[in-house]
mmCIF file of C-alpha atoms and ligand atoms in Angstrom:
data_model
loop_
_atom_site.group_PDB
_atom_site.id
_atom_site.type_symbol
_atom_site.label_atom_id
_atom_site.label_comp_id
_atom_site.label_asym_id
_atom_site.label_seq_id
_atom_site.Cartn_x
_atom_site.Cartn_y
_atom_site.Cartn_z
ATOM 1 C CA UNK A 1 0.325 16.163 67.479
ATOM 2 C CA UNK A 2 1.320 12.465 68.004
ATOM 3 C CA UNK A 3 -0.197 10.426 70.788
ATOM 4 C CA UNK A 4 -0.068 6.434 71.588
ATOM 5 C CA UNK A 5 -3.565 4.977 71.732
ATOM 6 C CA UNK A 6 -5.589 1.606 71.577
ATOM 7 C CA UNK A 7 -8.116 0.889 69.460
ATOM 8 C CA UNK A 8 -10.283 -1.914 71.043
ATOM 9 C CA UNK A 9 -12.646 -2.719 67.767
ATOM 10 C CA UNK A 10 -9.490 -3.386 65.909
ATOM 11 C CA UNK A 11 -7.195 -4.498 68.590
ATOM 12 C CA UNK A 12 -4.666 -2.081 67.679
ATOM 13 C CA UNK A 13 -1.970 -0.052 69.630
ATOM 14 C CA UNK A 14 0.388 2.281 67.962
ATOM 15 C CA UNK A 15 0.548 5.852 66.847
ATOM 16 C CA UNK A 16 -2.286 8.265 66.168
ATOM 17 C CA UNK A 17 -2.526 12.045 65.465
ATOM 18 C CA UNK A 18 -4.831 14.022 66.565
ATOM 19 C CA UNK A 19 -5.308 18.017 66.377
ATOM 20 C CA UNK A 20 -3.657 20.264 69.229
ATOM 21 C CA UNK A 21 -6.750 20.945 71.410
ATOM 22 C CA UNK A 22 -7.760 24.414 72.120
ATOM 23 C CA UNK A 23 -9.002 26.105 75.707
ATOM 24 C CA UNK A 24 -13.505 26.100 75.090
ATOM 25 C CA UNK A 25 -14.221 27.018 78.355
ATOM 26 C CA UNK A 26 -13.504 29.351 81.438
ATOM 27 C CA UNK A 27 -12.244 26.765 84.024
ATOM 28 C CA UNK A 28 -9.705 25.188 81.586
ATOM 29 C CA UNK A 29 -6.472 24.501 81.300
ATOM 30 C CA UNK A 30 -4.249 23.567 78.798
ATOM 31 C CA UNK A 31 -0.902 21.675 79.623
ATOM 32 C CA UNK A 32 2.246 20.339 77.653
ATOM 33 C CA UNK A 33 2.585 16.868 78.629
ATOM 34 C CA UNK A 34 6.208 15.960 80.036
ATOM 35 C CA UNK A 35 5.937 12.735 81.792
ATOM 36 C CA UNK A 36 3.939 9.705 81.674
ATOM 37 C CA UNK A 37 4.445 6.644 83.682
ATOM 38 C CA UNK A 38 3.367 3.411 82.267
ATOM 39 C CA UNK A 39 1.844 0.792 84.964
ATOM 40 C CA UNK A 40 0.126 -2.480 84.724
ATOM 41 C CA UNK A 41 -3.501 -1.242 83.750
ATOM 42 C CA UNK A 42 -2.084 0.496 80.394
ATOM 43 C CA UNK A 43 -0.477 -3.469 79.538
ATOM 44 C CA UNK A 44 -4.215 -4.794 80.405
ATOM 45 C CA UNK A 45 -5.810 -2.490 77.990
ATOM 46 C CA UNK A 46 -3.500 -3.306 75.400
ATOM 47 C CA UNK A 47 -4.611 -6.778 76.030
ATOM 48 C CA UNK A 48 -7.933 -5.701 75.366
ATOM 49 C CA UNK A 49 -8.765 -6.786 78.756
ATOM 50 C CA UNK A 50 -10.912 -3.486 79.480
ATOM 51 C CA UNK A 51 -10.053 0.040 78.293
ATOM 52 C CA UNK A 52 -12.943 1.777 76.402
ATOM 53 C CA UNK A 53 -12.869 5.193 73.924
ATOM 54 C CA UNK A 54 -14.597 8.325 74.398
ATOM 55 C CA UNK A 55 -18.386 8.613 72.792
ATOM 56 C CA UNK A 56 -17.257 8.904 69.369
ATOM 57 C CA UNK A 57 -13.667 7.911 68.799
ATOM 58 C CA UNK A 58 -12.597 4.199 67.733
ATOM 59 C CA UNK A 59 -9.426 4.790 69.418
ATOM 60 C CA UNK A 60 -8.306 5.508 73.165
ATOM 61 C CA UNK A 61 -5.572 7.702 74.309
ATOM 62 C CA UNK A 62 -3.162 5.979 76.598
ATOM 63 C CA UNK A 63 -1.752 7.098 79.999
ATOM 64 C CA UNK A 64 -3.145 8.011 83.511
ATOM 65 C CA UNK A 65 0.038 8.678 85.598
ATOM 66 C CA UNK A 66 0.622 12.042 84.264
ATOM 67 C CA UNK A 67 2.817 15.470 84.903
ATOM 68 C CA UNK A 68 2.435 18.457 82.844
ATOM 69 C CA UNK A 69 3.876 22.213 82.800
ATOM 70 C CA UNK A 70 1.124 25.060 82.248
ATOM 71 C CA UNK A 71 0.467 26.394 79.259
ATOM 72 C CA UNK A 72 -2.648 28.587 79.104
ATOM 73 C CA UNK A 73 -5.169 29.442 81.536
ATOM 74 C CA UNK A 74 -8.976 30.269 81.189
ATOM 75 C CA UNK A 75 -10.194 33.620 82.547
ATOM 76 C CA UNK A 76 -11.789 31.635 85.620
ATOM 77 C CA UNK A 77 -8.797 29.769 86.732
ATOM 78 C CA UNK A 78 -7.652 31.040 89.837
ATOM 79 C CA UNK A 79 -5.031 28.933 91.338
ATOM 80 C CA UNK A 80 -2.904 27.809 88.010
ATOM 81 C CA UNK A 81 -0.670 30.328 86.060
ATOM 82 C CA UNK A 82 1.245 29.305 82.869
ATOM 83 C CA UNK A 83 4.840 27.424 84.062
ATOM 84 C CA UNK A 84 3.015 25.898 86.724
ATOM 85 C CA UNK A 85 3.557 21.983 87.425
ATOM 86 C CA UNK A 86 0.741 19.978 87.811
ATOM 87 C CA UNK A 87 -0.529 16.443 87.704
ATOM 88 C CA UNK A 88 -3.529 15.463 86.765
ATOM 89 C CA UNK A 89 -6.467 13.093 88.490
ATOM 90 C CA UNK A 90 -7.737 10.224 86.635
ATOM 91 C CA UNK A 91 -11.275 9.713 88.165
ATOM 92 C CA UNK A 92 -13.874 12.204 87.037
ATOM 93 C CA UNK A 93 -17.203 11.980 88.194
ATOM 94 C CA UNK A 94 -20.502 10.722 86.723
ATOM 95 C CA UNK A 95 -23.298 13.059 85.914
ATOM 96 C CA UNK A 96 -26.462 11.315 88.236
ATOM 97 C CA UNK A 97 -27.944 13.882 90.437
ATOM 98 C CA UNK A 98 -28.060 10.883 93.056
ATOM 99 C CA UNK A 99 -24.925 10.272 93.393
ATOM 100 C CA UNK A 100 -24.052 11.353 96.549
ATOM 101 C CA UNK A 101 -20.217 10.294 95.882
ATOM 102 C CA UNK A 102 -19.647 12.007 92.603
ATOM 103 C CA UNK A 103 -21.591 14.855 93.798
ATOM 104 C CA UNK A 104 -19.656 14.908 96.749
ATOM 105 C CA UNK A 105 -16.565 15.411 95.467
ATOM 106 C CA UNK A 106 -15.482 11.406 95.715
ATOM 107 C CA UNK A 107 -15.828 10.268 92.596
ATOM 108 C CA UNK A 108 -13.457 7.456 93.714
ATOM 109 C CA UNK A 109 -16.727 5.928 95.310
ATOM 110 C CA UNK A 110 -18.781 6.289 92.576
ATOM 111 C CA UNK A 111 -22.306 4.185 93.207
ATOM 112 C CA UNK A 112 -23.779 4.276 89.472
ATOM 113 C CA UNK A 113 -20.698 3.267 87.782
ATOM 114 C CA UNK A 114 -20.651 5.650 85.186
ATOM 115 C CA UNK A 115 -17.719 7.266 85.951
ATOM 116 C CA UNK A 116 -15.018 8.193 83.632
ATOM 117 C CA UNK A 117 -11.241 7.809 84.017
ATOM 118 C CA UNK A 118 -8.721 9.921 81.524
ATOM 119 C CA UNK A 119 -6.682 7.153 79.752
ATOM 120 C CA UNK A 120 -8.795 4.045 81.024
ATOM 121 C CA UNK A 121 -12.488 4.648 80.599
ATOM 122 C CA UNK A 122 -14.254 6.691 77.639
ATOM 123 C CA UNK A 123 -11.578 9.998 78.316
ATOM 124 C CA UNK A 124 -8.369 10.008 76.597
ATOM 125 C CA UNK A 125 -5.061 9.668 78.668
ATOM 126 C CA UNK A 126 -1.947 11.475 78.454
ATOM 127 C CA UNK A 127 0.356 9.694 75.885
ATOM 128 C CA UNK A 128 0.453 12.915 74.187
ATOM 129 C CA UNK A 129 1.452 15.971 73.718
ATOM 130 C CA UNK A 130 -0.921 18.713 74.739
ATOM 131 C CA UNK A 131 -4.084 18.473 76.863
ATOM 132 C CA UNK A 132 -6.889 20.286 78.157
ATOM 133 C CA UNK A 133 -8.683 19.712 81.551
ATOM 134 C CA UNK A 134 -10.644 21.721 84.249
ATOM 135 C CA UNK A 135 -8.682 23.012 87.218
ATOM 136 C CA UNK A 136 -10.307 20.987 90.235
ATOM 137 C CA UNK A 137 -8.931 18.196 88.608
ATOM 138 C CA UNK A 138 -5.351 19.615 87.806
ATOM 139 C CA UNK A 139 -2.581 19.427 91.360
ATOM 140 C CA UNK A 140 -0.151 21.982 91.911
ATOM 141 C CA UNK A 141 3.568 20.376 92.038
ATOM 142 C CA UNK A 142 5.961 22.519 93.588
ATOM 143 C CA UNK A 143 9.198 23.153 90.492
ATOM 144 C CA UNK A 144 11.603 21.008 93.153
ATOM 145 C CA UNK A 145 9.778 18.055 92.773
ATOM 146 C CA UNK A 146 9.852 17.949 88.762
ATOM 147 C CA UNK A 147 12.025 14.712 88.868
ATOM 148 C CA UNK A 148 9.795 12.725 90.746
ATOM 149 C CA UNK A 149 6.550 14.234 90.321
ATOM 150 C CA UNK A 150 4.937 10.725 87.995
ATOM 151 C CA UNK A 151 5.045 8.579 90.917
ATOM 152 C CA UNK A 152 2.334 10.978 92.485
ATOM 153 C CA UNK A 153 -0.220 8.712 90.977
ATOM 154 C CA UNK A 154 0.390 5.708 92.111
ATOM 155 C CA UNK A 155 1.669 7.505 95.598
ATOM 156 C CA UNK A 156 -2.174 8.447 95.723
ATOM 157 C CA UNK A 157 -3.392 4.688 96.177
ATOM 158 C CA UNK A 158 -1.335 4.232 99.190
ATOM 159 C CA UNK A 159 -2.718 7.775 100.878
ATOM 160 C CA UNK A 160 -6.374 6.718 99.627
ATOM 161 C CA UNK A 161 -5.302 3.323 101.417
ATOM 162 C CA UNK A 162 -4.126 5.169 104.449
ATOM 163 C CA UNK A 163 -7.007 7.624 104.673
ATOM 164 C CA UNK A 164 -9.225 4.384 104.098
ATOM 165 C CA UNK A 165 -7.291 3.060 107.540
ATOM 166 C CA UNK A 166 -7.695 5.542 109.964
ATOM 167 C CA UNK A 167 -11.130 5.888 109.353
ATOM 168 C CA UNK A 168 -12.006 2.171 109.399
ATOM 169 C CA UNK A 169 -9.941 2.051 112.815
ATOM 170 C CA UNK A 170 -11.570 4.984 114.763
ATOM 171 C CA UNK A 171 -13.881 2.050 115.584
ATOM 172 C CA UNK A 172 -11.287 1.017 118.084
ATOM 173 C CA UNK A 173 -13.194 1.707 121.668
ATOM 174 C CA UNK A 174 -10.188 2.814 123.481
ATOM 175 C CA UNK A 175 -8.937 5.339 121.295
ATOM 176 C CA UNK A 176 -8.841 9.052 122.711
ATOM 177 C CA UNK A 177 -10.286 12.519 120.814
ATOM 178 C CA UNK A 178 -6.500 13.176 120.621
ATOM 179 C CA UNK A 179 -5.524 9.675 119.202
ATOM 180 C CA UNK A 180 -8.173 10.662 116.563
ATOM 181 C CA UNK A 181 -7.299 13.666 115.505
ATOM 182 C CA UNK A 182 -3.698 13.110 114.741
ATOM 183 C CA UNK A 183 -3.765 8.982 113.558
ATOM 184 C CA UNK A 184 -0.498 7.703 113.839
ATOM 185 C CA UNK A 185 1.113 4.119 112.943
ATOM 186 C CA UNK A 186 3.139 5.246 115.991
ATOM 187 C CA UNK A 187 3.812 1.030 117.749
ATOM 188 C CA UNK A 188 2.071 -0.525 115.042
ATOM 189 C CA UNK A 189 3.013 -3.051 112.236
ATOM 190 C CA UNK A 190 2.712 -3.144 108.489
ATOM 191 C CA UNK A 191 3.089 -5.880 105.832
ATOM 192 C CA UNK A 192 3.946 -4.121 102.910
ATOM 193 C CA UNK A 193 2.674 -7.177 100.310
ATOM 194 C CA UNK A 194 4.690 -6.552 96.697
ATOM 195 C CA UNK A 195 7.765 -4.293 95.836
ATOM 196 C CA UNK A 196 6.545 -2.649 92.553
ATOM 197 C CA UNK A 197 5.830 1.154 92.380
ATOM 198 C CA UNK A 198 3.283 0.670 94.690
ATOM 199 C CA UNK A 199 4.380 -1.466 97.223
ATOM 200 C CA UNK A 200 7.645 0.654 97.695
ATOM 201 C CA UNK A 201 6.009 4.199 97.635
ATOM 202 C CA UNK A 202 3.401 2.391 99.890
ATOM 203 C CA UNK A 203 6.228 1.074 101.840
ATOM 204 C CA UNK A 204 7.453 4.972 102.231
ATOM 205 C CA UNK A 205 4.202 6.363 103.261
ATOM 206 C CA UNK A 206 3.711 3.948 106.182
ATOM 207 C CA UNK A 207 7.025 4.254 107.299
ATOM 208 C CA UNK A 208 6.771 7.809 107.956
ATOM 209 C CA UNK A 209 2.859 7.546 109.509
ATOM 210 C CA UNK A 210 5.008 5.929 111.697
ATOM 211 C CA UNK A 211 4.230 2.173 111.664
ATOM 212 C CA UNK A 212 6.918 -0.444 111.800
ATOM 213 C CA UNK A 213 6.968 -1.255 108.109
ATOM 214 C CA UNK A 214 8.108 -4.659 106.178
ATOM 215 C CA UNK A 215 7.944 -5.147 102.761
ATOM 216 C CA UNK A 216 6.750 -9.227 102.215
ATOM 217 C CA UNK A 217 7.974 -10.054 98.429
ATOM 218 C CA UNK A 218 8.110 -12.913 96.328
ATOM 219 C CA UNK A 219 11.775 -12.829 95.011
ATOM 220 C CA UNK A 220 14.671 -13.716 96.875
ATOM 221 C CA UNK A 221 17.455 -11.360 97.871
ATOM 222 C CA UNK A 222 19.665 -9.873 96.668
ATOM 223 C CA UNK A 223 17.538 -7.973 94.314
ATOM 224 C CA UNK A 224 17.307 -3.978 92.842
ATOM 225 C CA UNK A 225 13.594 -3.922 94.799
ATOM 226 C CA UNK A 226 15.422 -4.822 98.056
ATOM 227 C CA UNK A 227 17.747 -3.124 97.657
ATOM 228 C CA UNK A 228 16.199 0.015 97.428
ATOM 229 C CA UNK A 229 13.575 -0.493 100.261
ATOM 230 C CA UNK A 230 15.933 -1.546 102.223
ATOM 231 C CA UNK A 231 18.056 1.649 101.707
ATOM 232 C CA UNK A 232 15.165 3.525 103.504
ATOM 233 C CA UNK A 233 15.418 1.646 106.469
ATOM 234 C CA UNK A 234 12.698 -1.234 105.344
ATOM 235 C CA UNK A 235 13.426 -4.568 105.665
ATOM 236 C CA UNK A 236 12.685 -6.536 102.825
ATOM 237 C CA UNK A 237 11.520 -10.429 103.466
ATOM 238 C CA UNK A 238 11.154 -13.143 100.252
ATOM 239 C CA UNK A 239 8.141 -15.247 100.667
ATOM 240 C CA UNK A 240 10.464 -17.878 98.989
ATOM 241 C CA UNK A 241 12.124 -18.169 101.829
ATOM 242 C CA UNK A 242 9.897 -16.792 104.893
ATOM 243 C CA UNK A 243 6.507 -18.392 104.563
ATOM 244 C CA UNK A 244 3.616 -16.321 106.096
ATOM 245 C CA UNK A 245 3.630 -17.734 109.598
ATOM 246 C CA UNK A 246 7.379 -17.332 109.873
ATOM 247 C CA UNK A 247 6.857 -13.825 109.214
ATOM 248 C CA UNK A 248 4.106 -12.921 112.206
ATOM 249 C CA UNK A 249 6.610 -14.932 114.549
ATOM 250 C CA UNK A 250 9.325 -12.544 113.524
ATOM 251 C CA UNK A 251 7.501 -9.453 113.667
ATOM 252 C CA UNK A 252 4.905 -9.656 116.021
ATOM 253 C CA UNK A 253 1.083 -8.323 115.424
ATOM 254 C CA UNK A 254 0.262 -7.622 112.329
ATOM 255 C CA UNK A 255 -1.991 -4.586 112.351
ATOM 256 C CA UNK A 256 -1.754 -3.534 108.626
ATOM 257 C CA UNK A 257 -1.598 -5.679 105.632
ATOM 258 C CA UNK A 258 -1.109 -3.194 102.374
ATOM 259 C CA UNK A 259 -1.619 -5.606 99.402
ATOM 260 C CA UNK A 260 -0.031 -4.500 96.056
ATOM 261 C CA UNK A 261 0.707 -7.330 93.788
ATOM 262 C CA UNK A 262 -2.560 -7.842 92.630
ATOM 263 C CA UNK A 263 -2.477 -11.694 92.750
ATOM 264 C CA UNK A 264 -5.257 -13.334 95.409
ATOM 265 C CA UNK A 265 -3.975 -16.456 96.581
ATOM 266 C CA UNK A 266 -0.462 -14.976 97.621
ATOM 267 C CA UNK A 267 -2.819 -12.198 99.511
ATOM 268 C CA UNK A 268 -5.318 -14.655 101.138
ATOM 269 C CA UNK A 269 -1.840 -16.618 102.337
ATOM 270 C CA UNK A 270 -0.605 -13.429 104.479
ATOM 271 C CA UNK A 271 -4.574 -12.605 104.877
ATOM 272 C CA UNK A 272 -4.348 -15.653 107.222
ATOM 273 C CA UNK A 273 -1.663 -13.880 109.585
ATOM 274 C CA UNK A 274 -3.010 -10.722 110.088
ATOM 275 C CA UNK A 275 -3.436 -9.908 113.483
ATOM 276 C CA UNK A 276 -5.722 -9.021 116.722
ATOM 277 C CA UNK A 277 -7.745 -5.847 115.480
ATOM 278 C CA UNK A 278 -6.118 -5.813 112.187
ATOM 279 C CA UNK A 279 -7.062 -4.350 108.719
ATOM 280 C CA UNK A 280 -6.026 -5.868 105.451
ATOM 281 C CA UNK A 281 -6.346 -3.131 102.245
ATOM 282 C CA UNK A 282 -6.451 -4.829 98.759
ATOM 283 C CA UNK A 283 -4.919 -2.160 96.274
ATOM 284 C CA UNK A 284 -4.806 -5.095 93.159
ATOM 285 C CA UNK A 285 -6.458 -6.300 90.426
ATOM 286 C CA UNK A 286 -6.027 -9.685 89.702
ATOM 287 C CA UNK A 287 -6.388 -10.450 86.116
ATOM 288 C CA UNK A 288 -8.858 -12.827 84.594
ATOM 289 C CA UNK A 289 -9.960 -15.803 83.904
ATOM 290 C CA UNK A 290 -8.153 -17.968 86.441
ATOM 291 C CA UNK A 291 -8.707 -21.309 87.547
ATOM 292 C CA UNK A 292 -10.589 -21.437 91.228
ATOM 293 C CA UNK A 293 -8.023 -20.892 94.235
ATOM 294 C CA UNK A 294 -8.075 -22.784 97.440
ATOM 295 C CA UNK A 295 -6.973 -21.127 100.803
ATOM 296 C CA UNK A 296 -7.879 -21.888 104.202
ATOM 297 C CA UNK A 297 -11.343 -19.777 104.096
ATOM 298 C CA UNK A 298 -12.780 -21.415 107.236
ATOM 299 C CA UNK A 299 -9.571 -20.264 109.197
ATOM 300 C CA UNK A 300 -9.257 -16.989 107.564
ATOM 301 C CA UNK A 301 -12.920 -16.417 108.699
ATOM 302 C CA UNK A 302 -12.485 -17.434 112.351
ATOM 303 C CA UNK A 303 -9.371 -15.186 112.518
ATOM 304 C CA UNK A 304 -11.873 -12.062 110.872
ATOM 305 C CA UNK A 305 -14.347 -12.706 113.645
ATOM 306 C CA UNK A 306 -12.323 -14.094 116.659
ATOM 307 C CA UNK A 307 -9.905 -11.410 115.875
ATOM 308 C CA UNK A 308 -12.350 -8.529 115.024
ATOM 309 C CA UNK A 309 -10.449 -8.153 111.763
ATOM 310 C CA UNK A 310 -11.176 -6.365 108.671
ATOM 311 C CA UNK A 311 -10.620 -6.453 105.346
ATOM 312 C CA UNK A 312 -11.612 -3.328 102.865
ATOM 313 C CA UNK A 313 -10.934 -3.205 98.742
ATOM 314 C CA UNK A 314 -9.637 0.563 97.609
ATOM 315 C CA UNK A 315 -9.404 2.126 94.263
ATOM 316 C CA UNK A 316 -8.540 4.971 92.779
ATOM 317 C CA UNK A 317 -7.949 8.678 95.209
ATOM 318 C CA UNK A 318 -9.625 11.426 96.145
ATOM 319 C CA UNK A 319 -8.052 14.840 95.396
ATOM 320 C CA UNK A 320 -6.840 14.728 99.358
ATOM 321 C CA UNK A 321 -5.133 11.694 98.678
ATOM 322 C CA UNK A 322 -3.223 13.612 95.631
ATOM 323 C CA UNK A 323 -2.422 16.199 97.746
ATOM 324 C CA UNK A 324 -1.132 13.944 100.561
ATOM 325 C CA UNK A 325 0.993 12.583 98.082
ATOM 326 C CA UNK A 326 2.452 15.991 97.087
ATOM 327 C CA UNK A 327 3.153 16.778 100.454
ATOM 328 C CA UNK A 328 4.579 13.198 101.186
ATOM 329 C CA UNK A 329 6.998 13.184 98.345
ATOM 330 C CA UNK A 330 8.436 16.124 99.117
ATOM 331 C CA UNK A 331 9.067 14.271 102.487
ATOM 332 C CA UNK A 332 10.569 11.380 100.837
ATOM 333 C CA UNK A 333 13.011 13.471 99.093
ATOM 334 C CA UNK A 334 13.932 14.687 102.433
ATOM 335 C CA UNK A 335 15.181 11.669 103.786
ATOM 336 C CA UNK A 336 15.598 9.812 100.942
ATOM 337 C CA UNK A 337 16.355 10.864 97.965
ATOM 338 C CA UNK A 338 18.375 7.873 96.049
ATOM 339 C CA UNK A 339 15.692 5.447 96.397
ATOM 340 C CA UNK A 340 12.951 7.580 95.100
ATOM 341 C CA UNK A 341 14.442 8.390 92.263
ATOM 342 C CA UNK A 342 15.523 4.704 91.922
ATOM 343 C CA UNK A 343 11.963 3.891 91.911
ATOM 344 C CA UNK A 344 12.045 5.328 88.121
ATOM 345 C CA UNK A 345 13.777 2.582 86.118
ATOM 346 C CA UNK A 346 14.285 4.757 82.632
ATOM 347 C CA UNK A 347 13.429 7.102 80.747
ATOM 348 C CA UNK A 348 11.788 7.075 77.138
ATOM 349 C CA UNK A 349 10.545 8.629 74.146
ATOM 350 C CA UNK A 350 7.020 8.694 73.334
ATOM 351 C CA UNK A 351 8.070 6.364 69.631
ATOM 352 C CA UNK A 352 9.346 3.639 72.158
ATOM 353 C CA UNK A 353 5.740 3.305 73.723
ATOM 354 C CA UNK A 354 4.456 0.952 72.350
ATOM 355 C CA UNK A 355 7.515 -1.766 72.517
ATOM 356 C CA UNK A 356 7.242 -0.569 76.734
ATOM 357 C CA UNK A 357 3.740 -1.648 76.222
ATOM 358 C CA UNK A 358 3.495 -4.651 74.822
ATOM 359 C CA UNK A 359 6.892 -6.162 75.701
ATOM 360 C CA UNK A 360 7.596 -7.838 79.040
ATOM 361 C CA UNK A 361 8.021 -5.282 81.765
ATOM 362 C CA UNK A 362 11.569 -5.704 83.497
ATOM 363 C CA UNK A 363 12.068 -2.870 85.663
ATOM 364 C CA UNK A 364 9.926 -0.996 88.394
ATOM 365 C CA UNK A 365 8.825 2.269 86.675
ATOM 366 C CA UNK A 366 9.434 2.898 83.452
ATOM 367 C CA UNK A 367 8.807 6.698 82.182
ATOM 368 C CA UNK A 368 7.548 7.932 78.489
ATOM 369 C CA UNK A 369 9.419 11.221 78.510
ATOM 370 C CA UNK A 370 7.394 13.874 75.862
ATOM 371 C CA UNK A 371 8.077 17.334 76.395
HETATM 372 ZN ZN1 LIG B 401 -1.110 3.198 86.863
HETATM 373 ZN ZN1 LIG B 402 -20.976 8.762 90.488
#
């Protein structure tokens, strides 16, 4: 079967076979691939920026933002049945007795670092055709949302990123058992910071855990991004023309910043507004080398403490977060069905991979469509 791969030693992407892998154990699954979305990581590791094979191959499997449709079951899978949809996790966790984390279940805070992520890090990915994994790692996708059901990945960032939230404000004094148990963005407001995949399905999941949401993005209107954000009833604000103090005197507080573009000096710049008791999540990457930045780090440090701010770094998701992100979807097709599916530029076969990967990327989501 054909699958799209990099190989690191030779700086290579292209084509590869490999053989159709069979079920060898109990708790595995085997699934046809029929989506993959391609995001910014798989354009890094065909940059040979990072990306590594798995113990013995030269070559690595692209692909981490996966759906498949059941194929075979092991004899000790319980809650997967051939026809089922599911998508697949990325993290899977390393093998040291002590760590708690991985041992835990949360291999999204691994402590030792060797961790291993299917398409990124010594597994392959899912630019292929068939593929094999355990169940705990596999999420159920109910048939309805087939259409949609790639963008559960990077959904899952924003629902780590909101998990990450309530539980870093439950230090809040004042807030009741009630207020606890059911967090709620209910009179709060978020910066949305980028309007890529995930800055819009970001922008969707704080919108309905209630905060007053804005998307903050670099190009000026109008634009496809805006316009689809704004279609759910976000509104959409250019830092070309709003600069970052403009923006807190036209919305008030800021009590959520939700950085997704990845770049630091545009985040330290809205870093600078956030406001009383408020909580900045970085979601990005920013490539490497660049030259030093400067930002106003003595002001942004007098806001943190005069303001009792916080600012927390998030990667990856649990299997909650996944599951969040099921449920949330399924929401979002609710109420807004256009602009999710707008989130998913085009569609394309598996031989057009590799021009998606190493050209420029133009739209918002592009697809690899396989089975
Ligand atoms: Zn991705
Ligand atoms: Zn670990």
């Amino acid at each position: 079967m054909n699958a799209i791969a990099v190989n690191p030693g030779r700086k290579e992407v292209g084509e590869v076979t490999l053989p159709n892998p069979p079920l060898t154990r109990d708790v595995e699954v085997k699934f046809r691939m029929l989506e993959v979305g391609i995001c910014g990581t798989d354009r890094e590791i065909c940059r040979f920026d990072y990306g590594s094979p798995p113990d013995g191959f030269e070559h690595l499997v692209l692909g981490h933002e996966g759906l498949g449709e059941v194929t075979e079951v092991g004899s000790e899978v319980s809650k997967l049945k051939k026809g089922d949809l599911i998508v697949p996790m990325v993290r899977r966790p390393c093998t040291s007795p002590d760590c708690l984390p991985c041992r835990s279940g949360r291999s999204d805070f691994c402590t030792t670092g060797a961790f291993r992520e299917r398409g990124i890090k010594e597994m392959h990915g899912f630019m292929t055709e068939h593929v094999v994994d355990e169940e705990p790692y596999l999420c159920k996708v109910p048939a309805e949302l087939r259409d949609v059901a790639v963008l559960m990945e990077p959904l899952s960032v924003a629902e780590k990123a909101l998990e990450q939230i309530w539980r870093v404000q439950d230090r809040l004094p004042w807030l009741t058992p009630e207020a606890l148990a059911k967090p709620s963005g209910e009179g709060k407001t978020a910066v949305i910071l980028g309007a890529g995949p995930i800055g819009i399905l970001g922008a969707m999941a704080f919108k309905i855990a209630g905060f007053n949401t804005v998307v903050y993005s670099r190009s000026k209107k109008p634009n496809q991004k805006a316009e689809i954000v704004e279609s759910f009833g976000v509104p959409y604000i250019s830092a070309l023309e709003t600069d970052p103090e403009q923006l807190a005197e036209r919305i008030g507080n800021i009590d959520v910043v939700y950085e997704a573009i990845g770049t630091a000096v545009n985040s330290f710049d809205v870093l600078r507004v956030l406001g009383m008791n408020g909580i900045c999540v970085f979601t990005g990457i920013p490539g490497y080398p660049k030259p030093h930045l400067t930002f106003d780090a003595e002001l942004i440090m007098r806001n943190m403490v005069l303001k009792n701010q916080v600012a927390i770094g998030t990667v990856n998701a649990s299997r909650q977060a996944f599951d969040w992100a099921i449920r949330d979807i399924g929401e979002f097709m609710k109420r807004w069905p256009d602009a999710v599916r707008a989130i998913i530029t085009d569609r394309h076969p598996l031989s057009n991979a590799r021009n998606l990967l190493l050209g420029k990327a133009t739209g918002i989501k592009d697809v690899l469509q396989i089975g």
